[in-house]
Amino acid sequence: MSEVNHQRIKTNGIWMHIAEQGEGPLVLLLHGFPEIWYSWRHQITFLANHGYHAVAPDLRGYGDSDSPLSPNSYTVIHLAGDLIGLLDHFGEKQAFVVGIDCGAIAGWHLSLFRPDRVKGLVALSAPYFQRSPCFGAVEHHRKLFGDGSFVCQFQEPGRAERAFARYDYMTVMKKFLLLNKTDFLVAPPDMEIIDYLETPSVLPEWISEEEVQVYADKFQESGFTGPLNYFRAMDLNWELLSPWQGSKITVPTKFIVGDKDIGFESIGTREYATGDVFRGLVPNLEVVILDGHHYIQQEKAQEVSDEILSFIRKLSTD
């Protein structure tokens, strides 16, 4: 089997780093916050071994991809444009798209804007929500969770970066990647989210110190401003998405979520994911609930890989 290959591709005005392996139908693997292509290390080889061309980019602002300075360059329209450029680079009319967290949000909106280019979508951890017709995204978030929520804290340029800088990069990555809180992330008054998150003293069996170090080394090179700009573009997203108010995601979709993900029980994600409103927005939907936390593709790598493969194989034979 071929090794994972790395290259940088010009797409939508930026250089995007990708890791790829295998030959066959294209599967895009889109990481979350704060991750890089490496978070799909298990799935890349698994899919390549089963006859697929697995491509995991560093999304804009992350890793070895370009990181535009302005938060206005991180909208879902920019992300969709980056992904269309990847499909065009490989000469593919359609791809299977798999995304987690902010990568899932990119996948949802690529499917919304260009369903003709998406054969099927697997979204992990982040369901598709209807745009609020009345309130901007951050205001809506503040009304629900208050100023201590991570979304609100991440809005001010430089604030989270300064807070993160009080810790070494290894500690920051452990606080996020090994997140085991099940309530939504809201810090107590006068406390930063990064201080609120715990640092596990023992790593779980699904990740090693060496693997966490890969993330730490890369974020030490690239910083956190690009990733945080995704949150700072939320209100602009809300403005730009008004023409799609009420639109449905029509592509075949599998949604995978861990039963211990943040807010899964406490803010009603379980009821939403299994309810009629979600299915009304995404009519061709299958929902899978696994035993796990937020970064489910790493924690339950084989289970997630099997779920992805069964879904894309089914669509390949339809």
Coordinates of C-alpha atoms in Angstrom, one line a residue:
M1 CA 0.0 0.0 0.0
S2 CA 1.3 3.5 -0.8
E3 CA 2.4 5.8 1.9
V4 CA 0.6 9.0 2.8
N5 CA 1.7 11.7 0.3
H6 CA 1.8 15.4 1.1
Q7 CA 1.5 18.4 -1.3
R8 CA 0.3 21.9 -1.5
I9 CA -2.4 22.9 -3.9
K10 CA -3.4 26.3 -5.1
T11 CA -7.2 26.7 -4.6
N12 CA -9.5 29.7 -4.3
G13 CA -6.5 32.1 -3.9
I14 CA -4.7 30.2 -1.2
W15 CA -2.2 27.4 -1.0
M16 CA -3.7 24.4 0.8
H17 CA -1.7 21.5 2.2
I18 CA -3.2 18.1 1.8
A19 CA -2.3 14.6 2.9
E20 CA -3.5 11.9 0.5
Q21 CA -3.4 8.1 0.1
G22 CA -5.0 5.6 -2.2
E23 CA -6.7 5.5 -5.6
G24 CA -10.4 5.4 -6.5
P25 CA -13.4 7.6 -5.7
L26 CA -12.4 10.8 -3.9
V27 CA -13.2 11.1 -0.2
L28 CA -12.4 14.5 1.5
L29 CA -11.7 14.4 5.2
L30 CA -12.2 17.7 6.9
H31 CA -10.8 18.2 10.5
G32 CA -12.2 20.3 13.3
F33 CA -11.0 22.8 15.9
P34 CA -8.2 22.7 16.9
E35 CA -7.0 19.8 14.7
I36 CA -5.0 19.3 11.5
W37 CA -5.1 16.7 8.7
Y38 CA -3.4 14.3 11.2
S39 CA -6.7 13.8 13.1
W40 CA -7.8 11.5 10.1
R41 CA -4.6 9.4 10.3
H42 CA -6.6 6.3 11.0
Q43 CA -9.3 6.9 8.3
I44 CA -6.9 7.9 5.5
T45 CA -5.1 4.5 5.4
F46 CA -8.3 2.6 6.1
L47 CA -10.1 4.2 3.2
A48 CA -7.1 3.9 0.9
N49 CA -6.9 0.1 1.7
H50 CA -10.6 -0.2 0.7
G51 CA -10.2 1.4 -2.7
Y52 CA -10.7 5.1 -2.2
H53 CA -8.6 8.2 -2.8
A54 CA -8.6 9.7 0.7
V55 CA -7.6 13.4 0.9
A56 CA -7.3 15.2 4.2
P57 CA -6.5 18.9 3.9
D58 CA -5.3 21.4 6.5
L59 CA -8.2 23.8 6.3
R60 CA -7.4 27.4 5.7
G61 CA -5.7 28.9 8.8
Y62 CA -4.4 25.6 10.0
G63 CA -1.2 23.7 9.8
D64 CA 0.7 24.1 6.5
S65 CA -2.1 25.8 4.6
D66 CA -2.2 29.6 4.1
S67 CA -3.7 31.6 7.0
P68 CA -5.3 34.9 5.7
L69 CA -5.1 37.6 8.3
S70 CA -8.7 38.9 8.2
P71 CA -11.5 37.0 10.0
N72 CA -13.7 38.0 7.0
S73 CA -11.7 35.4 4.9
Y74 CA -13.0 32.5 7.0
T75 CA -16.7 32.3 6.0
V76 CA -18.4 29.1 5.0
I77 CA -18.4 30.5 1.4
H78 CA -14.6 30.7 1.5
L79 CA -14.4 27.1 2.9
A80 CA -16.8 25.8 0.2
G81 CA -14.7 27.6 -2.5
D82 CA -11.5 25.9 -1.2
L83 CA -13.1 22.5 -1.4
I84 CA -14.5 23.1 -4.9
G85 CA -11.0 24.0 -5.9
L86 CA -9.7 20.7 -4.6
L87 CA -12.3 18.7 -6.6
D88 CA -11.4 20.7 -9.7
H89 CA -7.7 20.0 -9.1
F90 CA -8.3 16.3 -9.0
G91 CA -10.7 16.5 -12.0
E92 CA -13.6 15.1 -10.0
K93 CA -17.2 16.1 -10.6
Q94 CA -18.2 14.7 -7.2
A95 CA -16.7 13.6 -3.9
F96 CA -17.7 12.0 -0.7
V97 CA -17.3 14.5 2.1
V98 CA -16.5 13.6 5.7
G99 CA -16.2 16.4 8.3
I100 CA -16.1 16.8 12.1
D101 CA -16.8 20.0 14.1
C102 CA -15.9 23.0 11.9
G103 CA -15.1 20.5 9.2
A104 CA -18.6 19.2 9.4
I105 CA -19.9 22.8 9.1
A106 CA -17.8 23.2 6.0
G107 CA -19.3 20.0 4.7
W108 CA -22.9 21.0 5.5
H109 CA -22.5 24.3 3.6
L110 CA -20.7 22.7 0.6
S111 CA -23.6 20.4 0.4
L112 CA -26.0 23.3 0.7
F113 CA -24.3 25.5 -1.9
R114 CA -23.2 22.8 -4.4
P115 CA -25.1 19.6 -3.9
D116 CA -24.2 18.7 -7.5
R117 CA -20.5 18.2 -6.3
V118 CA -21.3 16.1 -3.2
K119 CA -22.0 12.4 -3.6
G120 CA -22.7 11.9 0.1
L121 CA -21.9 13.6 3.4
V122 CA -20.8 12.2 6.7
A123 CA -20.9 14.9 9.4
L124 CA -19.5 14.2 12.9
S125 CA -20.2 16.0 16.1
A126 CA -21.8 19.2 14.6
P127 CA -25.4 18.9 13.3
Y128 CA -26.9 21.2 10.8
F129 CA -29.0 24.0 12.4
Q130 CA -31.4 26.4 10.7
R131 CA -30.2 30.0 10.6
S132 CA -32.0 32.2 13.1
P133 CA -34.0 34.8 11.1
C134 CA -33.9 37.3 14.0
F135 CA -30.5 37.3 15.7
G136 CA -26.9 37.2 14.5
A137 CA -25.0 34.1 15.3
V138 CA -23.0 35.4 18.3
E139 CA -25.9 37.3 19.8
H140 CA -28.1 34.2 19.5
H141 CA -25.3 32.2 21.2
R142 CA -24.9 34.8 24.0
K143 CA -28.6 34.7 24.7
L144 CA -28.5 31.0 25.1
F145 CA -25.2 30.5 27.0
G146 CA -24.0 33.9 28.3
D147 CA -20.7 35.8 27.9
G148 CA -18.6 32.9 29.3
S149 CA -19.3 30.6 26.4
F150 CA -16.3 29.7 24.3
V151 CA -17.9 31.2 21.2
C152 CA -18.3 34.6 22.9
Q153 CA -14.8 34.5 24.4
F154 CA -13.3 33.7 21.1
Q155 CA -14.7 36.8 19.3
E156 CA -12.3 39.5 20.6
P157 CA -9.1 39.4 18.4
G158 CA -6.1 38.4 20.6
R159 CA -8.0 37.5 23.7
A160 CA -8.0 33.7 23.4
E161 CA -4.5 33.8 21.9
R162 CA -3.2 35.6 25.0
A163 CA -5.0 33.2 27.3
F164 CA -3.7 30.1 25.4
A165 CA -0.1 31.5 25.6
R166 CA -0.1 31.1 29.4
Y167 CA 0.3 27.4 28.7
D168 CA 2.8 25.3 26.6
Y169 CA 1.4 24.0 23.3
M170 CA 1.3 20.4 24.6
T171 CA -1.0 21.4 27.5
V172 CA -3.3 23.4 25.2
M173 CA -3.7 20.5 22.9
K174 CA -4.4 18.1 25.8
K175 CA -7.0 20.4 27.2
F176 CA -8.9 20.4 23.9
L177 CA -8.3 17.0 22.3
L178 CA -8.9 15.1 25.5
L179 CA -12.0 17.1 26.4
N180 CA -14.3 15.1 28.6
K181 CA -16.7 17.7 29.8
T182 CA -20.3 16.8 28.7
D183 CA -21.9 20.2 29.5
F184 CA -21.6 23.0 27.0
L185 CA -18.3 24.9 27.3
V186 CA -19.2 27.9 29.4
A187 CA -16.5 29.3 31.8
P188 CA -17.4 30.7 35.2
P189 CA -17.4 34.6 35.5
D190 CA -14.0 36.2 35.1
M191 CA -12.4 32.9 33.9
E192 CA -11.0 32.1 30.5
I193 CA -12.2 28.9 28.7
I194 CA -8.6 27.6 28.5
D195 CA -8.3 27.9 32.3
Y196 CA -11.6 26.2 32.8
L197 CA -10.6 23.2 30.7
E198 CA -8.8 20.4 32.7
T199 CA -5.5 18.9 31.8
P200 CA -5.7 15.1 32.1
S201 CA -2.9 13.5 34.1
V202 CA -3.2 10.3 32.2
L203 CA -3.8 9.9 28.5
P204 CA -6.6 7.7 27.3
E205 CA -5.6 4.6 25.4
W206 CA -6.6 5.9 22.0
I207 CA -3.9 8.6 21.8
S208 CA -0.2 8.7 22.7
E209 CA 2.1 11.5 23.9
E210 CA 3.9 11.3 20.5
E211 CA 0.6 11.8 18.7
V212 CA -0.4 14.8 20.8
Q213 CA 3.1 16.2 20.2
V214 CA 2.4 16.2 16.4
Y215 CA -0.4 18.7 17.1
A216 CA 1.6 20.7 19.6
D217 CA 4.6 21.1 17.2
K218 CA 2.3 22.1 14.3
F219 CA 0.3 24.7 16.3
Q220 CA 3.6 26.1 17.7
E221 CA 4.5 26.8 14.0
S222 CA 1.1 28.1 12.8
G223 CA -0.5 29.6 15.9
F224 CA -4.2 29.7 16.8
T225 CA -5.4 33.0 15.2
G226 CA -6.4 31.3 11.9
P227 CA -8.5 28.6 13.7
L228 CA -10.1 31.2 16.0
N229 CA -11.0 33.3 13.0
Y230 CA -13.6 30.7 12.2
F231 CA -15.5 31.8 15.3
R232 CA -14.9 35.5 14.5
A233 CA -16.6 35.0 11.1
M234 CA -19.8 33.6 12.6
D235 CA -21.8 36.9 12.3
L236 CA -20.6 37.5 8.8
N237 CA -21.7 33.9 8.0
W238 CA -25.1 34.8 9.4
E239 CA -25.4 37.8 7.1
L240 CA -24.2 36.0 4.0
L241 CA -26.5 33.0 4.5
S242 CA -29.7 34.9 4.4
P243 CA -30.6 33.8 0.8
W244 CA -30.5 30.2 2.0
Q245 CA -33.0 30.8 4.8
G246 CA -35.2 27.7 5.0
S247 CA -33.2 25.7 2.5
K248 CA -32.7 21.9 3.0
I249 CA -29.6 19.7 2.7
T250 CA -30.6 17.3 0.0
V251 CA -27.5 15.1 -0.4
P252 CA -27.5 11.7 1.4
T253 CA -26.1 12.3 4.8
K254 CA -25.0 10.2 7.8
F255 CA -24.6 12.1 11.1
I256 CA -22.3 10.5 13.8
V257 CA -22.1 11.9 17.3
G258 CA -20.8 10.6 20.6
D259 CA -23.2 10.3 23.5
K260 CA -20.7 12.1 25.8
D261 CA -20.1 15.0 23.4
I262 CA -20.3 18.5 24.8
G263 CA -24.0 19.5 25.3
F264 CA -25.3 16.2 23.9
E265 CA -27.6 15.7 26.8
S266 CA -27.5 19.1 28.6
I267 CA -28.6 21.3 25.7
G268 CA -30.8 18.9 23.8
T269 CA -28.5 17.7 21.1
R270 CA -29.8 14.1 21.5
E271 CA -33.4 15.2 21.0
Y272 CA -32.5 17.5 18.1
A273 CA -30.4 14.8 16.3
T274 CA -33.1 12.2 16.6
G275 CA -36.1 14.6 16.1
D276 CA -38.2 15.8 13.3
V277 CA -36.7 19.3 12.9
F278 CA -33.3 18.0 11.9
R279 CA -34.8 15.5 9.6
G280 CA -37.0 18.2 8.1
L281 CA -33.8 20.2 7.2
V282 CA -31.9 17.1 6.1
P283 CA -34.5 14.7 4.6
N284 CA -32.1 12.0 3.5
L285 CA -30.5 11.5 6.9
E286 CA -29.2 8.6 9.0
V287 CA -28.2 9.2 12.6
V288 CA -25.6 7.1 14.5
I289 CA -24.9 7.6 18.2
L290 CA -21.7 6.1 19.5
D291 CA -20.2 5.7 22.9
G292 CA -17.7 8.6 22.9
H293 CA -16.8 12.2 23.2
H294 CA -16.2 15.1 20.8
Y295 CA -13.2 13.9 18.7
I296 CA -15.0 10.7 18.0
Q297 CA -13.0 9.9 14.8
Q298 CA -9.9 9.5 16.9
E299 CA -11.4 8.1 20.1
K300 CA -13.4 5.4 18.3
A301 CA -11.3 5.2 15.1
Q302 CA -12.4 1.8 13.9
E303 CA -16.1 2.3 14.6
V304 CA -16.1 5.6 12.7
S305 CA -14.1 4.2 9.8
D306 CA -16.5 1.3 9.5
E307 CA -19.5 3.7 9.6
I308 CA -17.9 5.9 6.8
L309 CA -17.1 2.9 4.7
S310 CA -20.5 1.3 4.9
F311 CA -22.2 4.6 4.0
I312 CA -20.0 5.5 1.0
R313 CA -20.2 1.8 -0.3
K314 CA -23.9 2.0 -0.2
L315 CA -24.0 5.2 -2.2
S316 CA -21.4 3.8 -4.6
T317 CA -23.8 0.9 -5.5
D318 CA -27.0 3.1 -5.7

